[in-house]
Amino acid sequence: MADTLTNHVSARGLRAPRFSLRQREAIEAWLFVSPTVVGFLLFFLGPLVAVVYFSLTEWNLLTQQSTFVGIDNYVDALSRNPDFWHVLRNSFVFALGLVPLNMSLALMLALALSRPFRGVVFFRTIFFAPVVTSAVAWAIVWKFLLQGEAGAVNQLLAVVGIDGPNWLREPDWAMVAVIVTRVIKMVGLNMILYIAALQAIPRDYEAAARLEGASNWQIFRMVIWPLLAPTTLVIFVITMIGSFKVFDHIYLMTGGGPENGTLVLAFYIYEQGFKFFNVGYASALAMIMFVIVLALTVVQMILRRRDMQ
Amino acid sequence: MTLTTRQTRLISRTCLTLALLVVAVPFVFPFLWMVSSGFKSATEIFGQPSLIPRVWRWQNYIEVFEYQPFARQYFNSLYIAVTVTVLTLVISSLAGYALARMRFAGAGLLMLFLLSALMVPEEVTIIPNFFLIRWMGLMDTHAPLILLPVFGSHGVMATFLMRQYFLAIPKELEEAGKMDGLSRFGIWWRVALPMSRPALAAVSIITFLFSWNLFLEPLVFISSLERFTLPLALSNFTDSYGLPLWHLQLAATSLAVVPILIVYLIAQRQIIESFALSGVKG
Amino acid sequence: MTSLRLQNLKKRFGSTEVIRGVDLAIEDGEFVVFVGPSGCGKSTLLRMISGLEDITEGELYIGDRLINDVQAAQRGVAMVFQSYALYPHLTVKQNMGFGLKVRKVPAEEAERRVMEAAASLKLEALLHRYPRELSGGQRQRVAIGRAIVGHPQVFLFDEPLSNLDAELRVHMRAEIAALHKKLGNTMVYVTHDQIEAMTLADKIVVLRDGVIEQVGTPRELYERPDNLFVAQFIGSPRMNVLLAASVERQLATRGLKIGSAHGIGMRPEHLSVVDAGAGILRGTVMISEYTGAATLLHIELESGETVLVIHNGQNTPRIDDAIGLAIDPENLHFFDGKGEAIRPLQRAA
């Protein structure tokens, strides 16, 4: 075996290696993660630090200069500017309207579609279709459908004798409209997560409960719902955070109106930052949004930990 | 007369199906109405409602391309989405692999940092990113539409998805690769990646759609018509008073939505599973 | 020269030390088997030789070359994994040729080597199948073939037969022995199965808790174990060990002194049944297990201890029979209070 490969590598290997195997692995690993780390520092961590700084300054559009103003922007938001509380209220109304509607519909659809029957794929495909559709397209079409008297929705309602409101022109109805259309757009995602969770529950539990004479409702209430709790928690937080982020949907359907009736936090940040160039104020708003999202995440982690114990 | 089990089951099945059909109406109707209205004239659109246009106005589909450089905008979205997808696949699978399989100082801290990025909406960092992009001289280019998704929370999500998948690959297979003379990079490329096709497919699907549907970033960074992406272009079909030109807007929206829907109908199982996979992580 | 030298090798995972100073010399062309109970560190030691696990302390030489920090692929070793680790996305042929391709061996040369290995392992008909389409034995052969084609200096086997059924295991054991005879390479083999160790090894290394208990030929380990652990680990069923005090009197009548011995070992196959009163031990048959070739007798001695005897002859005693047990004094093993073998005493006998 004069031609063994190993003979010539061994000749090469006689030279003492520069790094130990452990060191080499660490160097390689950092090379592997380097694009992610650089991007993360540049486009996420850096900006996150910057937004804290920005929120403590005031930006002069003309001179392109910023001056340090301390917590002025926060004081502005929390006490001086009446818009802020209105916007925050809108954001919470939106979230508190959307989350329960979304989750209960998702759960009901999942319960109906987690067992095989004819048409299950058909219905799943339909309910999930809006998820893959662009939010912009979805908002445009619904805005079209929800126009005053000429809109298709009101025309349909007229057929059954209901005189529909001018959905997007009345503040309260506009909020209802954006919530409901957003739920239709996104419910498929939660439905799929619930279906996956339901299918992971061993059928024996249900069979055992049924043998003990439990009704369908009792089985759901006492067996299935408790077993779904971890999934429900995750879905709750994802959906809640998602509802605070909602921007394109509202931008296109109502533009925040009417009478700022659908002006929510994400939209307000955009408006203050990029329309009025109140960079400092918008950054303070961004920080407030960050804190809300962070609080939700922490709550989730605490609940999840308690769940495990 | 009492019903047999079979009869009650048949009845409950039928009721369920009917209920689902009713619920399905607001999910399906917008698509149908969108396509049909895209073929109507500006006047018919507000006339007597009918799902089938009285006159099929194919002209709309020509005007869409005349009103603004819609073909160019369409292409922009396509190439940006493909670029974002390819870059995300490479970068997230490299980092995901290192986090799953390699031992290095700082790995735990890095994981923690990345996890925190998962939760933060892009609205929080969009203002500093605006100044950063302007400082880099990349305003009104497609660079931010590529960089921000690749390195933002979506890229992090992809990284964790890949990491989770790599963790499930038997370690001995990679060790065999090592014994066969593969470098770390070689193991990643020739052993780990070929075995992770389902995860790569999932990341591709959700990343492509994420980029395709992106709205806030184009809105903030892009100002020239010919650099618009589709979502921006769709929102731009207005007359001189700023009122929507519905017939053109809906025709254009159909052009943007229908191809995606067709792909979705063909590959619905794969696409739905991809979202389920990413959602569980989130 | 493909001898291996392990000098005071140590391996720590965090604060737990799993290999606690191993010294070992492996000669060129030797078939060495690491054996020991699970968790003894035998696999870790093999992986340290392969380069898959780094060395915390100590030195490892292949030939004259220190290879502590040489990458796995450049050590000139090939490994056969317990799970075979065949790439599921490659065919048998691609699996076998993969390492050659990575090392940029010219295509014709690689093809030749793969075909050669395939022929010698009778894999020609399977070359275009995927691993999932193969039986366990076939996968095992592909894994060996993959190791062969690289012409390594040293073959490493990590419990390669543990995923096979009993019959196939015997068959593959013979194939590996034949392979060693044909190639003449140095081979290091890890197993927890002492029959595998005995049948394959030129030299057995018995490990426990990260240290070597004994190194020797199968015969040496069987006939002259260094300590109680090795004595009971090698041989099946395991060696009976009685308190020296309980047989002191009977041994003395045959002119055998126990000296400082604390325990006395007798292998079940060395004890023979004699009439009650004859032999060196007396007892009652409690259980009798007929296995076809022999009968396993569980004997309760007068001291209350139980011994196992393999009875091959006719006249199998029945349960509750009182019997005597005889043994050739050559086959007695003496151990001190710490379990170390006492050799001079045995020789004096």
mmCIF file of N, CA and C in Angstrom, chain B residues 185-261:
data_model
loop_
_atom_site.group_PDB
_atom_site.id
_atom_site.type_symbol
_atom_site.label_atom_id
_atom_site.label_comp_id
_atom_site.label_asym_id
_atom_site.label_seq_id
_atom_site.Cartn_x
_atom_site.Cartn_y
_atom_site.Cartn_z
ATOM 1 N N PHE B 185 -17.058 23.555 6.640
ATOM 2 C CA PHE B 185 -17.837 24.117 5.553
ATOM 3 C C PHE B 185 -18.354 22.987 4.656
ATOM 4 N N GLY B 186 -17.482 22.026 4.404
ATOM 5 C CA GLY B 186 -17.862 20.890 3.571
ATOM 6 C C GLY B 186 -18.983 20.078 4.200
ATOM 7 N N ILE B 187 -18.918 19.889 5.510
ATOM 8 C CA ILE B 187 -19.975 19.137 6.197
ATOM 9 C C ILE B 187 -21.299 19.879 6.071
ATOM 10 N N TRP B 188 -21.218 21.193 6.251
ATOM 11 C CA TRP B 188 -22.429 22.014 6.132
ATOM 12 C C TRP B 188 -23.029 21.880 4.734
ATOM 13 N N TRP B 189 -22.168 21.994 3.741
ATOM 14 C CA TRP B 189 -22.636 22.061 2.353
ATOM 15 C C TRP B 189 -23.040 20.697 1.819
ATOM 16 N N ARG B 190 -22.239 19.668 2.160
ATOM 17 C CA ARG B 190 -22.445 18.374 1.504
ATOM 18 C C ARG B 190 -23.133 17.333 2.359
ATOM 19 N N VAL B 191 -23.244 17.585 3.661
ATOM 20 C CA VAL B 191 -23.988 16.643 4.498
ATOM 21 C C VAL B 191 -25.226 17.307 5.119
ATOM 22 N N ALA B 192 -24.999 18.403 5.837
ATOM 23 C CA ALA B 192 -26.118 19.011 6.573
ATOM 24 C C ALA B 192 -27.186 19.580 5.632
ATOM 25 N N LEU B 193 -26.765 20.352 4.639
ATOM 26 C CA LEU B 193 -27.767 20.963 3.754
ATOM 27 C C LEU B 193 -28.560 19.934 2.937
ATOM 28 N N PRO B 194 -27.877 18.964 2.290
ATOM 29 C CA PRO B 194 -28.675 18.006 1.517
ATOM 30 C C PRO B 194 -29.690 17.252 2.378
ATOM 31 N N MET B 195 -29.399 17.129 3.690
ATOM 32 C CA MET B 195 -30.330 16.409 4.546
ATOM 33 C C MET B 195 -31.413 17.307 5.117
ATOM 34 N N SER B 196 -31.348 18.600 4.826
ATOM 35 C CA SER B 196 -32.294 19.535 5.434
ATOM 36 C C SER B 196 -33.267 20.106 4.419
ATOM 37 N N ARG B 197 -33.506 19.378 3.352
ATOM 38 C CA ARG B 197 -34.350 19.939 2.299
ATOM 39 C C ARG B 197 -35.700 20.429 2.782
ATOM 40 N N PRO B 198 -36.391 19.700 3.670
ATOM 41 C CA PRO B 198 -37.692 20.219 4.121
ATOM 42 C C PRO B 198 -37.569 21.582 4.815
ATOM 43 N N ALA B 199 -36.532 21.736 5.640
ATOM 44 C CA ALA B 199 -36.361 23.018 6.339
ATOM 45 C C ALA B 199 -36.000 24.114 5.342
ATOM 46 N N LEU B 200 -35.141 23.791 4.385
ATOM 47 C CA LEU B 200 -34.764 24.781 3.379
ATOM 48 C C LEU B 200 -35.979 25.203 2.558
ATOM 49 N N ALA B 201 -36.829 24.229 2.244
ATOM 50 C CA ALA B 201 -38.035 24.549 1.485
ATOM 51 C C ALA B 201 -38.938 25.468 2.302
ATOM 52 N N ALA B 202 -39.087 25.163 3.582
ATOM 53 C CA ALA B 202 -39.947 25.981 4.437
ATOM 54 C C ALA B 202 -39.414 27.412 4.523
ATOM 55 N N VAL B 203 -38.108 27.528 4.743
ATOM 56 C CA VAL B 203 -37.518 28.867 4.831
ATOM 57 C C VAL B 203 -37.706 29.606 3.504
ATOM 58 N N SER B 204 -37.507 28.910 2.396
ATOM 59 C CA SER B 204 -37.670 29.555 1.090
ATOM 60 C C SER B 204 -39.083 30.106 0.926
ATOM 61 N N ILE B 205 -40.049 29.274 1.249
ATOM 62 C CA ILE B 205 -41.436 29.673 1.017
ATOM 63 C C ILE B 205 -41.800 30.889 1.858
ATOM 64 N N ILE B 206 -41.528 30.817 3.158
ATOM 65 C CA ILE B 206 -41.979 31.937 3.997
ATOM 66 C C ILE B 206 -41.142 33.184 3.726
ATOM 67 N N THR B 207 -39.868 33.002 3.362
ATOM 68 C CA THR B 207 -39.040 34.181 3.089
ATOM 69 C C THR B 207 -39.475 34.866 1.801
ATOM 70 N N PHE B 208 -39.740 34.050 0.785
ATOM 71 C CA PHE B 208 -40.182 34.633 -0.478
ATOM 72 C C PHE B 208 -41.453 35.448 -0.261
ATOM 73 N N LEU B 209 -42.420 34.866 0.431
ATOM 74 C CA LEU B 209 -43.685 35.570 0.642
ATOM 75 C C LEU B 209 -43.484 36.801 1.513
ATOM 76 N N PHE B 210 -42.598 36.673 2.513
ATOM 77 C CA PHE B 210 -42.328 37.808 3.394
ATOM 78 C C PHE B 210 -41.818 38.995 2.585
ATOM 79 N N SER B 211 -40.845 38.725 1.720
ATOM 80 C CA SER B 211 -40.272 39.802 0.909
ATOM 81 C C SER B 211 -41.299 40.320 -0.108
ATOM 82 N N TRP B 212 -41.991 39.408 -0.724
ATOM 83 C CA TRP B 212 -42.988 39.741 -1.746
ATOM 84 C C TRP B 212 -44.064 40.680 -1.196
ATOM 85 N N ASN B 213 -44.407 40.485 0.071
ATOM 86 C CA ASN B 213 -45.499 41.245 0.677
ATOM 87 C C ASN B 213 -45.031 42.441 1.498
ATOM 88 N N LEU B 214 -43.721 42.669 1.541
ATOM 89 C CA LEU B 214 -43.172 43.728 2.392
ATOM 90 C C LEU B 214 -43.708 45.104 1.976
ATOM 91 N N PHE B 215 -44.106 45.909 2.968
ATOM 92 C CA PHE B 215 -44.698 47.198 2.621
ATOM 93 C C PHE B 215 -44.032 48.393 3.306
ATOM 94 N N LEU B 216 -43.811 48.302 4.618
ATOM 95 C CA LEU B 216 -43.292 49.457 5.352
ATOM 96 C C LEU B 216 -41.943 49.908 4.795
ATOM 97 N N GLU B 217 -41.021 48.962 4.582
ATOM 98 C CA GLU B 217 -39.682 49.314 4.119
ATOM 99 C C GLU B 217 -39.704 49.982 2.749
ATOM 100 N N PRO B 218 -40.379 49.420 1.762
ATOM 101 C CA PRO B 218 -40.445 50.133 0.472
ATOM 102 C C PRO B 218 -41.050 51.525 0.628
ATOM 103 N N LEU B 219 -42.075 51.627 1.460
ATOM 104 C CA LEU B 219 -42.736 52.912 1.656
ATOM 105 C C LEU B 219 -41.759 53.956 2.193
ATOM 106 N N VAL B 220 -40.891 53.522 3.095
ATOM 107 C CA VAL B 220 -39.963 54.458 3.724
ATOM 108 C C VAL B 220 -38.763 54.755 2.824
ATOM 109 N N PHE B 221 -38.281 53.748 2.112
ATOM 110 C CA PHE B 221 -36.995 53.906 1.442
ATOM 111 C C PHE B 221 -37.083 54.212 -0.051
ATOM 112 N N ILE B 222 -38.198 53.903 -0.683
ATOM 113 C CA ILE B 222 -38.248 54.012 -2.144
ATOM 114 C C ILE B 222 -39.117 55.203 -2.552
ATOM 115 N N SER B 223 -38.612 56.000 -3.480
ATOM 116 C CA SER B 223 -39.415 57.120 -3.944
ATOM 117 C C SER B 223 -39.629 57.132 -5.455
ATOM 118 N N SER B 224 -38.745 56.498 -6.231
ATOM 119 C CA SER B 224 -38.917 56.530 -7.692
ATOM 120 C C SER B 224 -39.879 55.445 -8.139
ATOM 121 N N LEU B 225 -40.768 55.846 -9.052
ATOM 122 C CA LEU B 225 -41.773 54.922 -9.572
ATOM 123 C C LEU B 225 -41.162 53.622 -10.100
ATOM 124 N N GLU B 226 -40.064 53.793 -10.866
ATOM 125 C CA GLU B 226 -39.517 52.582 -11.515
ATOM 126 C C GLU B 226 -38.767 51.685 -10.519
ATOM 127 N N ARG B 227 -38.587 52.175 -9.282
ATOM 128 C CA ARG B 227 -37.961 51.310 -8.275
ATOM 129 C C ARG B 227 -38.999 50.732 -7.309
ATOM 130 N N PHE B 228 -40.267 51.107 -7.481
ATOM 131 C CA PHE B 228 -41.326 50.570 -6.623
ATOM 132 C C PHE B 228 -41.341 49.056 -6.643
ATOM 133 N N THR B 229 -41.802 48.499 -5.548
ATOM 134 C CA THR B 229 -42.127 47.061 -5.559
ATOM 135 C C THR B 229 -43.634 46.935 -5.694
ATOM 136 N N LEU B 230 -44.091 45.711 -5.879
ATOM 137 C CA LEU B 230 -45.518 45.496 -6.148
ATOM 138 C C LEU B 230 -46.461 46.107 -5.113
ATOM 139 N N PRO B 231 -46.267 45.833 -3.820
ATOM 140 C CA PRO B 231 -47.229 46.380 -2.850
ATOM 141 C C PRO B 231 -47.325 47.895 -2.941
ATOM 142 N N LEU B 232 -46.197 48.552 -3.161
ATOM 143 C CA LEU B 232 -46.190 49.999 -3.285
ATOM 144 C C LEU B 232 -46.918 50.411 -4.564
ATOM 145 N N ALA B 233 -46.635 49.700 -5.651
ATOM 146 C CA ALA B 233 -47.264 50.013 -6.935
ATOM 147 C C ALA B 233 -48.774 49.858 -6.847
ATOM 148 N N LEU B 234 -49.218 48.792 -6.145
ATOM 149 C CA LEU B 234 -50.657 48.546 -6.053
ATOM 150 C C LEU B 234 -51.368 49.693 -5.361
ATOM 151 N N SER B 235 -50.689 50.273 -4.366
ATOM 152 C CA SER B 235 -51.343 51.344 -3.616
ATOM 153 C C SER B 235 -51.311 52.658 -4.382
ATOM 154 N N ASN B 236 -50.753 52.648 -5.565
ATOM 155 C CA ASN B 236 -50.473 53.881 -6.291
ATOM 156 C C ASN B 236 -51.393 54.150 -7.478
ATOM 157 N N PHE B 237 -52.442 53.313 -7.630
ATOM 158 C CA PHE B 237 -53.341 53.538 -8.766
ATOM 159 C C PHE B 237 -54.424 54.553 -8.383
ATOM 160 N N THR B 238 -54.067 55.836 -8.454
ATOM 161 C CA THR B 238 -55.031 56.871 -8.068
ATOM 162 C C THR B 238 -55.138 57.895 -9.182
ATOM 163 N N ASP B 239 -56.262 58.584 -9.202
ATOM 164 C CA ASP B 239 -56.423 59.645 -10.203
ATOM 165 C C ASP B 239 -55.785 60.934 -9.675
ATOM 166 N N SER B 240 -55.966 62.004 -10.424
ATOM 167 C CA SER B 240 -55.271 63.244 -10.064
ATOM 168 C C SER B 240 -55.773 63.825 -8.741
ATOM 169 N N TYR B 241 -56.971 63.372 -8.256
ATOM 170 C CA TYR B 241 -57.466 63.842 -6.962
ATOM 171 C C TYR B 241 -57.019 62.915 -5.816
ATOM 172 N N GLY B 242 -56.259 61.895 -6.164
ATOM 173 C CA GLY B 242 -55.831 60.951 -5.125
ATOM 174 C C GLY B 242 -56.879 59.896 -4.838
ATOM 175 N N LEU B 243 -57.945 59.850 -5.626
ATOM 176 C CA LEU B 243 -58.954 58.810 -5.421
ATOM 177 C C LEU B 243 -58.554 57.554 -6.197
ATOM 178 N N PRO B 244 -58.913 56.408 -5.661
ATOM 179 C CA PRO B 244 -58.455 55.176 -6.326
ATOM 180 C C PRO B 244 -59.094 54.988 -7.696
ATOM 181 N N LEU B 245 -58.278 54.528 -8.647
ATOM 182 C CA LEU B 245 -58.786 54.105 -9.946
ATOM 183 C C LEU B 245 -59.082 52.617 -9.802
ATOM 184 N N TRP B 246 -60.286 52.309 -9.287
ATOM 185 C CA TRP B 246 -60.563 50.945 -8.841
ATOM 186 C C TRP B 246 -60.339 49.899 -9.915
ATOM 187 N N HIS B 247 -60.819 50.187 -11.121
ATOM 188 C CA HIS B 247 -60.747 49.112 -12.145
ATOM 189 C C HIS B 247 -59.293 48.748 -12.442
ATOM 190 N N LEU B 248 -58.398 49.776 -12.470
ATOM 191 C CA LEU B 248 -56.990 49.471 -12.728
ATOM 192 C C LEU B 248 -56.337 48.844 -11.492
ATOM 193 N N GLN B 249 -56.673 49.414 -10.336
ATOM 194 C CA GLN B 249 -56.066 48.918 -9.109
ATOM 195 C C GLN B 249 -56.396 47.441 -8.885
ATOM 196 N N LEU B 250 -57.673 47.094 -9.145
ATOM 197 C CA LEU B 250 -58.072 45.706 -8.911
ATOM 198 C C LEU B 250 -57.506 44.777 -9.981
ATOM 199 N N ALA B 251 -57.364 45.289 -11.203
ATOM 200 C CA ALA B 251 -56.728 44.467 -12.238
ATOM 201 C C ALA B 251 -55.274 44.203 -11.862
ATOM 202 N N ALA B 252 -54.583 45.260 -11.406
ATOM 203 C CA ALA B 252 -53.181 45.109 -11.009
ATOM 204 C C ALA B 252 -53.057 44.181 -9.802
ATOM 205 N N THR B 253 -53.969 44.356 -8.843
ATOM 206 C CA THR B 253 -53.942 43.494 -7.656
ATOM 207 C C THR B 253 -54.146 42.034 -8.049
ATOM 208 N N SER B 254 -55.061 41.818 -9.016
ATOM 209 C CA SER B 254 -55.248 40.445 -9.499
ATOM 210 C C SER B 254 -53.949 39.902 -10.075
ATOM 211 N N LEU B 255 -53.265 40.744 -10.834
ATOM 212 C CA LEU B 255 -52.012 40.295 -11.443
ATOM 213 C C LEU B 255 -50.976 39.939 -10.370
ATOM 214 N N ALA B 256 -51.032 40.634 -9.241
ATOM 215 C CA ALA B 256 -50.063 40.365 -8.182
ATOM 216 C C ALA B 256 -50.459 39.139 -7.364
ATOM 217 N N VAL B 257 -51.770 38.960 -7.157
ATOM 218 C CA VAL B 257 -52.234 37.932 -6.221
ATOM 219 C C VAL B 257 -52.439 36.569 -6.885
ATOM 220 N N VAL B 258 -53.006 36.584 -8.098
ATOM 221 C CA VAL B 258 -53.417 35.311 -8.701
ATOM 222 C C VAL B 258 -52.259 34.317 -8.909
ATOM 223 N N PRO B 259 -51.093 34.769 -9.421
ATOM 224 C CA PRO B 259 -50.008 33.783 -9.576
ATOM 225 C C PRO B 259 -49.619 33.132 -8.246
ATOM 226 N N ILE B 260 -49.571 33.938 -7.189
ATOM 227 C CA ILE B 260 -49.246 33.376 -5.876
ATOM 228 C C ILE B 260 -50.309 32.366 -5.447
ATOM 229 N N LEU B 261 -51.572 32.727 -5.689
ATOM 230 C CA LEU B 261 -52.661 31.822 -5.312
ATOM 231 C C LEU B 261 -52.586 30.519 -6.074
#
